[in-house]
Short mmCIF file of C-alpha atoms in Angstrom, two decimals:
data_model
loop_
_atom_site.label_atom_id
_atom_site.label_comp_id
_atom_site.label_asym_id
_atom_site.label_seq_id
_atom_site.Cartn_x
_atom_site.Cartn_y
_atom_site.Cartn_z
CA MET A 1 0.00 0.30 -0.38
CA SER A 2 1.72 3.52 -1.06
CA GLU A 3 1.73 6.43 1.39
CA LYS A 4 -1.19 8.04 -0.88
CA ASP A 5 -3.41 5.02 -0.06
CA GLN A 6 -3.02 4.97 3.27
CA PRO A 7 -6.13 4.85 5.66
CA GLU A 8 -6.85 7.76 7.41
CA THR A 9 -6.93 5.95 10.80
CA THR A 10 -3.19 5.00 10.40
CA LEU A 11 -2.42 8.40 10.06
CA ALA A 12 -0.69 10.59 13.34
CA ARG A 13 -3.29 12.98 14.93
CA ALA A 14 -2.50 16.61 14.89
CA ALA A 15 -3.51 19.33 17.08
CA LEU A 16 -2.77 23.25 16.76
CA TYR A 17 -2.58 25.82 19.39
CA ILE A 18 -2.54 29.31 18.36
CA ASP A 19 -1.64 32.27 20.49
CA GLY A 20 -4.10 34.74 18.97
CA PHE A 21 -2.58 37.92 19.80
CA ASN A 22 1.32 36.88 18.99
CA LEU A 23 -0.25 35.74 15.30
CA TYR A 24 -2.16 38.86 15.47
CA HIS A 25 0.64 41.23 15.78
CA ALA A 26 3.14 39.23 13.53
CA ILE A 27 0.82 39.64 11.03
CA ASP A 28 0.33 43.48 11.52
CA ARG A 29 3.66 43.98 11.16
CA LEU A 30 3.78 42.61 7.62
CA GLY A 31 1.45 45.54 6.02
CA GLN A 32 -0.82 43.09 4.50
CA PRO A 33 -4.22 43.39 6.04
CA HIS A 34 -5.75 40.65 3.89
CA LEU A 35 -3.51 37.95 5.59
CA LYS A 36 -5.53 38.33 8.91
CA TRP A 37 -8.61 36.76 7.58
CA LEU A 38 -7.18 33.35 7.86
CA SER A 39 -8.55 30.25 8.60
CA TYR A 40 -6.32 28.64 11.30
CA TRP A 41 -7.79 25.05 10.30
CA ARG A 42 -6.34 25.43 7.22
CA LEU A 43 -3.16 26.95 8.03
CA GLY A 44 -2.99 23.69 10.21
CA GLN A 45 -3.26 21.79 7.22
CA VAL A 46 -0.94 23.76 5.45
CA ILE A 47 2.09 23.23 8.01
CA LEU A 48 1.84 19.45 8.75
CA PRO A 49 2.92 16.51 6.81
CA GLN A 50 -0.17 15.37 4.91
CA ARG A 51 1.20 12.04 4.48
CA SER A 52 2.03 11.25 8.01
CA GLN A 53 -0.62 13.23 10.09
CA ARG A 54 -4.08 14.36 9.80
CA LEU A 55 -5.52 17.28 11.64
CA VAL A 56 -8.06 16.72 14.28
CA ARG A 57 -8.38 19.87 16.36
CA VAL A 58 -7.12 23.59 16.39
CA VAL A 59 -7.49 26.17 19.46
CA TYR A 60 -7.49 29.55 18.99
CA CYS A 61 -7.10 31.77 22.11
CA THR A 62 -7.86 35.57 21.90
CA ALA A 63 -9.99 38.42 23.64
CA PHE A 64 -12.06 41.11 22.45
CA TYR A 65 -10.16 44.33 22.94
CA PRO A 66 -11.83 46.47 24.92
CA GLY A 67 -13.12 50.46 23.91
CA SER A 68 -12.42 50.28 20.28
CA ALA A 69 -16.15 49.51 18.01
CA GLY A 70 -13.81 49.09 14.92
CA LYS A 71 -11.64 46.26 16.20
CA ARG A 72 -14.54 44.21 17.76
CA TRP A 73 -16.13 44.94 14.56
CA ARG A 74 -13.50 43.45 12.64
CA HIS A 75 -12.40 40.96 15.41
CA GLU A 76 -16.38 39.29 15.59
CA PRO A 77 -16.45 37.89 11.95
CA VAL A 78 -12.87 36.16 12.25
CA ILE A 79 -14.07 34.45 15.27
CA ALA A 80 -17.50 33.25 13.62
CA ALA A 81 -15.64 32.44 10.56
CA GLN A 82 -13.12 30.10 12.51
CA ARG A 83 -16.26 28.47 14.40
CA ALA A 84 -17.56 27.89 11.17
CA GLU A 85 -14.82 25.95 9.90
CA GLY A 86 -14.48 23.72 13.33
CA VAL A 87 -11.84 25.87 15.20
CA GLU A 88 -12.35 26.34 19.13
CA VAL A 89 -12.27 29.59 20.46
CA ALA A 90 -10.70 30.01 23.90
CA LEU A 91 -11.93 33.83 24.67
CA GLY A 92 -9.98 35.50 27.64
CA HIS A 93 -10.67 38.81 28.79
CA TYR A 94 -9.09 42.02 29.39
CA VAL A 95 -8.39 44.38 32.50
CA HIS A 96 -7.40 47.93 32.94
CA GLU A 97 -4.26 48.41 34.67
CA ARG A 98 -3.46 51.43 36.55
CA MET A 99 -0.18 53.08 35.54
CA SER A 100 1.74 55.90 36.67
CA CYS A 101 4.98 58.05 35.88
CA ARG A 102 7.47 58.32 38.40
CA ASN A 103 9.51 61.37 36.86
CA CYS A 104 6.07 63.36 36.34
CA GLY A 105 3.48 62.09 38.51
CA ASP A 106 0.95 61.26 35.77
CA ARG A 107 -1.44 58.36 35.73
CA TRP A 108 -3.37 56.33 33.23
CA GLU A 109 -5.24 52.86 32.56
CA LYS A 110 -3.65 50.37 30.26
CA PRO A 111 -6.04 47.88 28.90
CA THR A 112 -4.06 44.31 29.32
CA GLU A 113 -5.13 40.62 28.02
CA LYS A 114 -5.71 38.42 30.32
CA ALA A 115 -6.27 34.37 30.57
CA GLY A 116 -4.57 33.70 26.98
CA ASP A 117 -1.70 32.14 28.07
CA ILE A 118 -3.63 29.90 30.44
CA ASN A 119 -6.21 29.07 27.73
CA LEU A 120 -3.32 28.11 25.40
CA ALA A 121 -1.60 25.87 28.14
CA ILE A 122 -4.47 24.43 29.98
CA HIS A 123 -6.39 23.54 26.31
CA LEU A 124 -2.98 22.12 25.20
CA MET A 125 -2.24 20.10 28.52
CA HIS A 126 -6.32 19.00 28.74
CA ASP A 127 -6.50 17.47 25.23
CA ALA A 128 -2.99 15.67 25.90
CA PHE A 129 -4.48 14.21 29.05
CA GLU A 130 -7.59 13.31 26.90
CA ASP A 131 -5.47 11.82 24.18
CA VAL A 132 -6.98 13.80 21.61
CA PHE A 133 -3.86 13.77 19.65
CA ASP A 134 -0.43 12.29 19.16
CA HIS A 135 1.29 15.42 17.77
CA ALA A 136 0.82 19.23 18.71
CA TYR A 137 1.91 22.48 17.62
CA LEU A 138 2.24 25.25 19.51
CA LEU A 139 1.99 28.70 17.36
CA THR A 140 3.73 31.10 19.57
CA ALA A 141 7.02 33.25 20.35
CA ASP A 142 6.37 33.77 23.84
CA SER A 143 8.78 31.83 25.88
CA ASP A 144 6.47 32.08 29.16
CA GLN A 145 4.96 29.11 27.22
CA ALA A 146 8.34 26.96 28.09
CA ALA A 147 7.13 25.77 31.32
CA THR A 148 4.11 24.37 29.22
CA ALA A 149 5.90 22.96 26.88
CA ALA A 150 8.98 21.28 29.80
CA MET A 151 5.51 19.74 31.43
CA PHE A 152 4.17 18.15 28.45
CA ALA A 153 7.37 16.57 27.59
CA ARG A 154 8.04 15.65 31.17
CA ARG A 155 4.61 14.12 31.28
CA PHE A 156 3.88 12.57 27.53
CA PRO A 157 7.23 11.82 26.34
CA GLU A 158 5.21 9.29 23.71
CA LYS A 159 3.70 12.59 22.40
CA ARG A 160 5.66 15.23 20.23
CA LEU A 161 5.43 18.96 19.93
CA THR A 162 6.52 21.19 17.38
CA THR A 163 6.98 24.58 18.11
CA LEU A 164 5.73 27.55 15.47
CA ALA A 165 6.93 30.90 15.40
CA PRO A 166 4.61 33.70 13.82
CA PRO A 167 6.09 35.41 10.32
CA GLY A 168 8.92 37.62 10.86
CA ARG A 169 9.79 36.01 14.76
CA ASP A 170 12.22 33.51 15.48
CA PRO A 171 10.82 30.11 18.09
CA SER A 172 11.35 30.44 21.36
CA VAL A 173 14.85 28.82 22.14
CA HIS A 174 13.19 28.17 25.62
CA ILE A 175 10.38 26.40 24.26
CA LEU A 176 12.50 24.74 21.43
CA ARG A 177 14.59 22.98 24.29
CA HIS A 178 11.55 20.74 25.03
CA ALA A 179 9.94 20.50 21.48
CA SER A 180 10.49 16.99 20.26
CA GLY A 181 9.04 17.83 17.03
CA GLY A 182 11.39 21.11 16.02
CA LYS A 183 10.43 24.06 15.05
CA ILE A 184 8.99 25.80 11.90
CA LYS A 185 9.17 29.08 11.03
CA LEU A 186 5.65 30.57 9.47
CA ASN A 187 5.73 32.98 6.68
CA THR A 188 3.29 34.79 3.86
CA GLY A 189 3.21 32.06 1.82
CA HIS A 190 1.75 29.70 4.42
CA LEU A 191 -0.63 32.64 5.44
CA GLU A 192 -1.82 33.26 1.86
CA ARG A 193 -2.63 29.39 1.42
CA ALA A 194 -4.59 29.83 4.41
CA VAL A 195 -6.71 33.25 3.46
CA MET A 196 -10.54 32.73 3.42
CA GLY A 197 -12.89 33.58 1.11
CA ALA A 198 -15.24 36.54 1.21
CA VAL A 199 -17.93 34.61 3.09
CA VAL A 200 -17.40 31.65 5.51
CA GLY A 201 -20.64 30.48 6.96
CA LYS A 202 -22.38 33.11 8.00
CA ALA A 203 -19.70 35.59 8.40
CA ARG A 204 -18.49 38.23 5.86
CA ARG A 205 -14.56 39.52 5.63
CA PRO A 206 -14.39 42.98 6.80
CA ASP A 207 -13.51 44.99 3.84
CA GLU A 208 -10.52 46.41 5.37
CA TYR A 209 -9.39 43.10 5.42
CA ALA A 210 -10.09 42.22 1.06
CA PRO A 211 -7.27 41.04 -0.54
CA PRO A 212 -5.30 43.32 -3.00
CA GLU A 213 -6.34 43.32 -6.56
CA GLY A 214 -4.75 40.22 -8.59
#
């Protein structure tokens, strides 16, 4: 039997866990807004080896930014489109932290995202305990997740972990130390292949995310 004819049940199960803010800000720096209208499920299919693995789960961790109607208006259809494609969306929240200037005495409040890192870690570990996957792909350059990777490697030596770096970012060396599946650096080619159509389920692409002509 050739690899092409291999039954799906014999393929290793793969799962993708996405740090939404880490990925969003990396894409934002590219200056190509249409790349923000991504299918995260399709992105998972793009990066994993199709002949040996099948994608069974994608988790996208994010939160709505407070105080900006425009950002929320664009973010909501992104989330709706992910859910329409089978992605689990783990929503965190923001809190307003009080900041102050030591030199001038000025004070202000800064919105700070909460629960994103925790959501990423607990979904990865929960799914490992439930034996959802054989190979996990962790998309973040945040070295805070090194503790997650270390625990994962210690508790599940039979499973593999690959660290994915957002475009323009280097993989975290601290995560990589515990990633038995090595590393992948995402590029615009990966993202272009995962861009969604104008309508996904009931979600319609924001005009700001329309692809350039041609």
